[in-house]
Amino acid sequence: SQTIHQWPATLVQPVGSPLSLECTVEGTSNPNLYWYRQAAGRGLQLLFYSVGIGQISSEVPQNLSASRPQDRQFILSSKKLLLSDSGFYLCAWSVTAGAGYTFGSGTRLTIV
Amino acid sequence: GESVGLHLPTLSVQEGDNSIINCAYSNSASDYFIWYKQESGKGPQFIIDIRSNMDKRQGQRVTVLLNKTVKHLSLQIAATQPGDSAVYFCAENMAGTASKLTFGTGTRLQVTL
């Protein structure tokens, strides 16, 4: 069966520090991968998506970047975090177009 | 469209009653719709989906209705239970968009005893 792993679950980082959040999917090949951010009490904002290794599409201009070094690995990064980067970050995958997503358990990121 | 920046509307329902959560979607070319449930501190979980060639689909205690004429989607939960308390999101997928889902605002369902 397919599973998605996202870590860490919580993270507290100082302003100006770097960031690396990792997401891996097991049990499937060539998934579509997504990074979403959710501010407290708000909806879901798509940050990046990827349809293949090395293929990254950015949805909104921001302080973050994404990479897909392997088929089932998706990484969200920043060189210097801002206070506004705080939020709940969710990774998701889907197998084909016109299919639903399966979400990871999320990372609660607090910038101090 | 995107729901960033909007406070979540809240629906309060008594335990045992039926709940109806509504969603207006934006794109008439969307051909696939999903409802997700998100409990506090967790990732959204799939509840039920429907394709645009259908107008109703039923699951266990849940029914999704699709009205393409007015671009409206609803989720009905029968005999609402305390465990149904969560935020519910609708999502739409437009064909040919690399499976990108556009999420609705979200509705917080509060079940009272």
CSV table of C-alpha atoms in Angstrom, one decimal:
chain,number,residue,atom,x,y,z
A,1,SER,CA,0.0,0.0,0.0
A,2,GLN,CA,1.1,3.6,-0.5
A,3,THR,CA,2.2,5.7,2.3
A,4,ILE,CA,3.5,9.2,2.7
A,5,HIS,CA,6.0,10.3,5.3
A,6,GLN,CA,6.6,13.9,6.3
A,7,TRP,CA,9.0,15.2,8.9
A,8,PRO,CA,9.6,16.7,11.3
A,9,ALA,CA,6.1,17.0,12.9
A,10,THR,CA,7.0,20.3,14.6
A,11,LEU,CA,9.9,22.8,14.2
A,12,VAL,CA,10.8,26.0,15.8
A,13,GLN,CA,13.3,28.1,13.9
A,14,PRO,CA,14.8,31.6,14.4
A,15,VAL,CA,14.3,34.3,11.8
A,16,GLY,CA,17.1,34.1,9.2
A,17,SER,CA,17.9,30.4,9.7
A,18,PRO,CA,17.7,27.9,6.8
A,19,LEU,CA,14.9,25.3,6.4
A,20,SER,CA,14.6,21.8,5.0
A,21,LEU,CA,11.4,19.8,5.2
A,22,GLU,CA,11.3,16.4,3.6
A,23,CYS,CA,8.5,14.3,2.2
A,24,THR,CA,8.8,10.8,0.8
A,25,VAL,CA,6.2,8.5,-0.7
A,26,GLU,CA,6.3,4.7,-0.7
A,27,GLY,CA,4.5,2.1,-2.7
A,28,THR,CA,4.0,4.1,-6.0
A,29,SER,CA,6.1,5.3,-8.9
A,30,ASN,CA,6.1,8.7,-10.6
A,31,PRO,CA,3.6,10.4,-8.3
A,32,ASN,CA,2.6,14.0,-8.6
A,33,LEU,CA,3.9,15.7,-5.5
A,34,TYR,CA,2.7,18.9,-3.8
A,35,TRP,CA,3.6,21.3,-1.0
A,36,TYR,CA,0.8,23.3,0.6
A,37,ARG,CA,0.9,25.8,3.4
A,38,GLN,CA,-2.0,26.5,5.8
A,39,ALA,CA,-2.0,29.5,8.2
A,40,ALA,CA,-3.8,29.0,11.5
A,41,GLY,CA,-7.6,28.8,10.9
A,42,ARG,CA,-7.2,29.3,7.2
A,43,GLY,CA,-7.5,27.3,4.0
A,44,LEU,CA,-4.8,25.6,1.9
A,45,GLN,CA,-2.4,27.4,-0.3
A,46,LEU,CA,-0.6,25.5,-3.0
A,47,LEU,CA,3.1,26.4,-2.9
A,48,PHE,CA,4.8,24.0,-5.4
A,49,TYR,CA,4.0,20.9,-7.4
A,50,SER,CA,6.0,18.4,-9.3
A,51,VAL,CA,5.1,16.0,-12.0
A,52,GLY,CA,8.5,14.3,-12.2
A,53,ILE,CA,12.1,14.3,-11.1
A,54,GLY,CA,13.7,17.8,-11.3
A,55,GLN,CA,10.4,19.3,-12.5
A,56,ILE,CA,9.1,22.0,-10.1
A,57,SER,CA,6.3,24.5,-10.6
A,58,SER,CA,5.9,27.4,-8.3
A,59,GLU,CA,2.4,28.7,-7.6
A,60,VAL,CA,3.2,31.9,-5.6
A,61,PRO,CA,6.3,34.1,-5.3
A,62,GLN,CA,7.9,33.6,-1.9
A,63,ASN,CA,10.9,32.9,0.2
A,64,LEU,CA,10.8,29.2,-0.3
A,65,SER,CA,12.0,26.7,-2.9
A,66,ALA,CA,11.3,23.1,-3.7
A,67,SER,CA,13.3,20.3,-5.1
A,68,ARG,CA,12.7,16.7,-6.2
A,69,PRO,CA,16.0,14.9,-6.3
A,70,GLN,CA,14.4,11.4,-6.5
A,71,ASP,CA,11.1,10.1,-7.9
A,72,ARG,CA,9.5,9.8,-4.5
A,73,GLN,CA,11.2,12.6,-2.5
A,74,PHE,CA,10.1,16.2,-2.3
A,75,ILE,CA,12.0,18.8,-0.3
A,76,LEU,CA,10.9,22.2,0.8
A,77,SER,CA,13.7,24.7,1.5
A,78,SER,CA,14.6,28.2,2.5
A,79,LYS,CA,17.9,29.9,2.8
A,80,LYS,CA,16.6,32.5,5.3
A,81,LEU,CA,13.3,32.1,7.1
A,82,LEU,CA,11.0,35.1,7.7
A,83,LEU,CA,8.4,35.4,10.4
A,84,SER,CA,5.7,35.1,7.7
A,85,ASP,CA,6.9,31.6,6.9
A,86,SER,CA,5.2,30.3,10.0
A,87,GLY,CA,2.4,27.9,9.3
A,88,PHE,CA,1.4,24.3,8.8
A,89,TYR,CA,3.1,22.7,5.9
A,90,LEU,CA,1.5,19.8,4.1
A,91,CYS,CA,3.0,17.4,1.5
A,92,ALA,CA,0.6,15.5,-0.7
A,93,TRP,CA,0.8,13.1,-3.6
A,94,SER,CA,-1.5,11.9,-6.4
A,95,VAL,CA,-1.1,9.1,-8.9
A,96,THR,CA,-2.7,10.7,-11.9
A,97,ALA,CA,-4.5,13.8,-13.1
A,98,GLY,CA,-8.1,13.8,-12.1
A,99,ALA,CA,-7.4,11.9,-8.9
A,100,GLY,CA,-7.5,12.9,-5.3
A,101,TYR,CA,-4.6,13.7,-3.1
A,102,THR,CA,-3.3,11.8,-0.1
A,103,PHE,CA,-1.8,14.2,2.4
A,104,GLY,CA,1.0,13.7,4.9
A,105,SER,CA,0.6,14.5,8.5
A,106,GLY,CA,2.1,17.9,8.2
A,107,THR,CA,4.9,20.0,9.8
A,108,ARG,CA,4.0,22.8,12.2
A,109,LEU,CA,6.7,25.5,11.6
A,110,THR,CA,7.0,28.4,14.0
A,111,ILE,CA,9.5,31.1,13.3
A,112,VAL,CA,10.7,33.1,16.3
B,1,GLY,CA,-10.2,29.9,-6.0
B,2,GLU,CA,-7.6,29.9,-3.2
B,3,SER,CA,-8.9,30.3,0.3
B,4,VAL,CA,-5.8,31.9,1.9
B,5,GLY,CA,-6.6,34.8,4.2
B,6,LEU,CA,-10.3,34.0,4.8
B,7,HIS,CA,-11.6,33.1,8.3
B,8,LEU,CA,-13.4,29.8,8.3
B,9,PRO,CA,-17.2,29.8,8.5
B,10,THR,CA,-18.6,27.6,11.2
B,11,LEU,CA,-21.6,25.3,11.2
B,12,SER,CA,-22.9,24.1,14.6
B,13,VAL,CA,-25.0,21.0,14.6
B,14,GLN,CA,-26.5,18.9,17.4
B,15,GLU,CA,-25.4,15.3,17.8
B,16,GLY,CA,-27.7,13.0,15.8
B,17,ASP,CA,-28.9,15.7,13.4
B,18,ASN,CA,-27.9,15.8,9.8
B,19,SER,CA,-25.3,18.3,8.6
B,20,ILE,CA,-25.1,20.0,5.2
B,21,ILE,CA,-21.9,21.7,4.2
B,22,ASN,CA,-22.0,23.8,1.1
B,23,CYS,CA,-19.3,24.8,-1.4
B,24,ALA,CA,-19.4,27.0,-4.5
B,25,TYR,CA,-16.7,26.1,-7.0
B,26,SER,CA,-15.2,28.5,-9.4
B,27,ASN,CA,-14.5,26.8,-12.7
B,28,SER,CA,-17.1,25.3,-15.0
B,29,ALA,CA,-14.4,23.2,-16.7
B,30,SER,CA,-13.7,21.3,-13.4
B,31,ASP,CA,-14.5,17.7,-13.8
B,32,TYR,CA,-13.7,16.1,-10.5
B,33,PHE,CA,-14.6,17.1,-7.0
B,34,ILE,CA,-13.5,15.9,-3.6
B,35,TRP,CA,-14.4,16.5,0.0
B,36,TYR,CA,-11.7,16.4,2.7
B,37,LYS,CA,-12.0,16.3,6.5
B,38,GLN,CA,-9.2,17.9,8.5
B,39,GLU,CA,-9.0,17.4,12.3
B,40,SER,CA,-7.0,19.8,14.4
B,41,GLY,CA,-3.2,19.4,13.9
B,42,LYS,CA,-3.6,16.7,11.2
B,43,GLY,CA,-3.5,16.6,7.4
B,44,PRO,CA,-6.7,16.5,5.4
B,45,GLN,CA,-8.3,13.1,4.9
B,46,PHE,CA,-10.3,12.0,1.8
B,47,ILE,CA,-14.0,11.6,2.5
B,48,ILE,CA,-15.8,11.2,-0.8
B,49,ASP,CA,-15.4,12.3,-4.4
B,50,ILE,CA,-17.6,12.8,-7.4
B,51,ARG,CA,-17.0,13.2,-11.1
B,52,SER,CA,-18.8,15.8,-13.2
B,53,ASN,CA,-20.9,13.1,-15.1
B,54,MET,CA,-22.7,12.4,-11.8
B,55,ASP,CA,-24.9,14.5,-9.6
B,56,LYS,CA,-25.0,12.4,-6.5
B,57,ARG,CA,-22.8,9.9,-4.8
B,58,GLN,CA,-23.3,8.1,-1.5
B,59,GLY,CA,-20.8,6.7,1.0
B,60,GLN,CA,-21.1,5.6,4.6
B,61,ARG,CA,-23.2,8.3,6.3
B,62,VAL,CA,-22.1,10.8,3.7
B,63,THR,CA,-23.6,12.0,0.4
B,64,VAL,CA,-22.2,14.4,-2.0
B,65,LEU,CA,-24.4,16.4,-4.4
B,66,LEU,CA,-23.2,18.2,-7.4
B,67,ASN,CA,-25.1,20.9,-9.2
B,68,LYS,CA,-23.2,21.9,-12.3
B,69,THR,CA,-25.7,24.5,-13.4
B,70,VAL,CA,-25.0,26.7,-10.4
B,71,LYS,CA,-21.5,25.3,-9.7
B,72,HIS,CA,-22.4,24.1,-6.3
B,73,LEU,CA,-21.3,21.2,-4.3
B,74,SER,CA,-22.6,19.9,-0.9
B,75,LEU,CA,-21.7,17.3,1.6
B,76,GLN,CA,-24.4,15.8,3.7
B,77,ILE,CA,-23.5,13.9,6.9
B,78,ALA,CA,-26.2,11.8,8.4
B,79,ALA,CA,-26.7,11.4,12.1
B,80,THR,CA,-23.7,13.7,12.9
B,81,GLN,CA,-21.4,12.4,15.7
B,82,PRO,CA,-18.9,14.2,17.9
B,83,GLY,CA,-16.1,12.6,15.9
B,84,ASP,CA,-17.3,14.5,12.8
B,85,SER,CA,-16.2,17.8,14.4
B,86,ALA,CA,-13.5,19.0,12.0
B,87,VAL,CA,-12.9,21.5,9.2
B,88,TYR,CA,-14.3,20.3,5.9
B,89,PHE,CA,-12.8,21.4,2.5
B,90,CYS,CA,-14.2,20.9,-0.9
B,91,ALA,CA,-11.7,20.7,-3.8
B,92,GLU,CA,-12.1,20.9,-7.6
B,93,ASN,CA,-9.8,19.6,-10.3
B,94,MET,CA,-9.8,21.0,-13.8
B,95,ALA,CA,-8.9,18.5,-16.5
B,96,GLY,CA,-5.4,19.0,-17.9
B,97,THR,CA,-4.0,20.9,-14.9
B,98,ALA,CA,-1.5,18.3,-13.7
B,99,SER,CA,-4.0,17.1,-11.1
B,100,LYS,CA,-3.8,20.4,-9.3
B,101,LEU,CA,-6.7,20.7,-6.8
B,102,THR,CA,-8.1,24.1,-5.9
B,103,PHE,CA,-9.4,24.1,-2.4
B,104,GLY,CA,-12.4,25.9,-1.1
B,105,THR,CA,-12.5,28.1,2.0
B,106,GLY,CA,-13.3,25.3,4.4
B,107,THR,CA,-16.1,25.1,6.9
B,108,ARG,CA,-15.7,24.2,10.6
B,109,LEU,CA,-18.3,21.8,11.8
B,110,GLN,CA,-19.0,21.8,15.5
B,111,VAL,CA,-21.1,19.0,16.9
B,112,THR,CA,-22.8,19.9,20.2
B,113,LEU,CA,-24.1,17.3,22.6
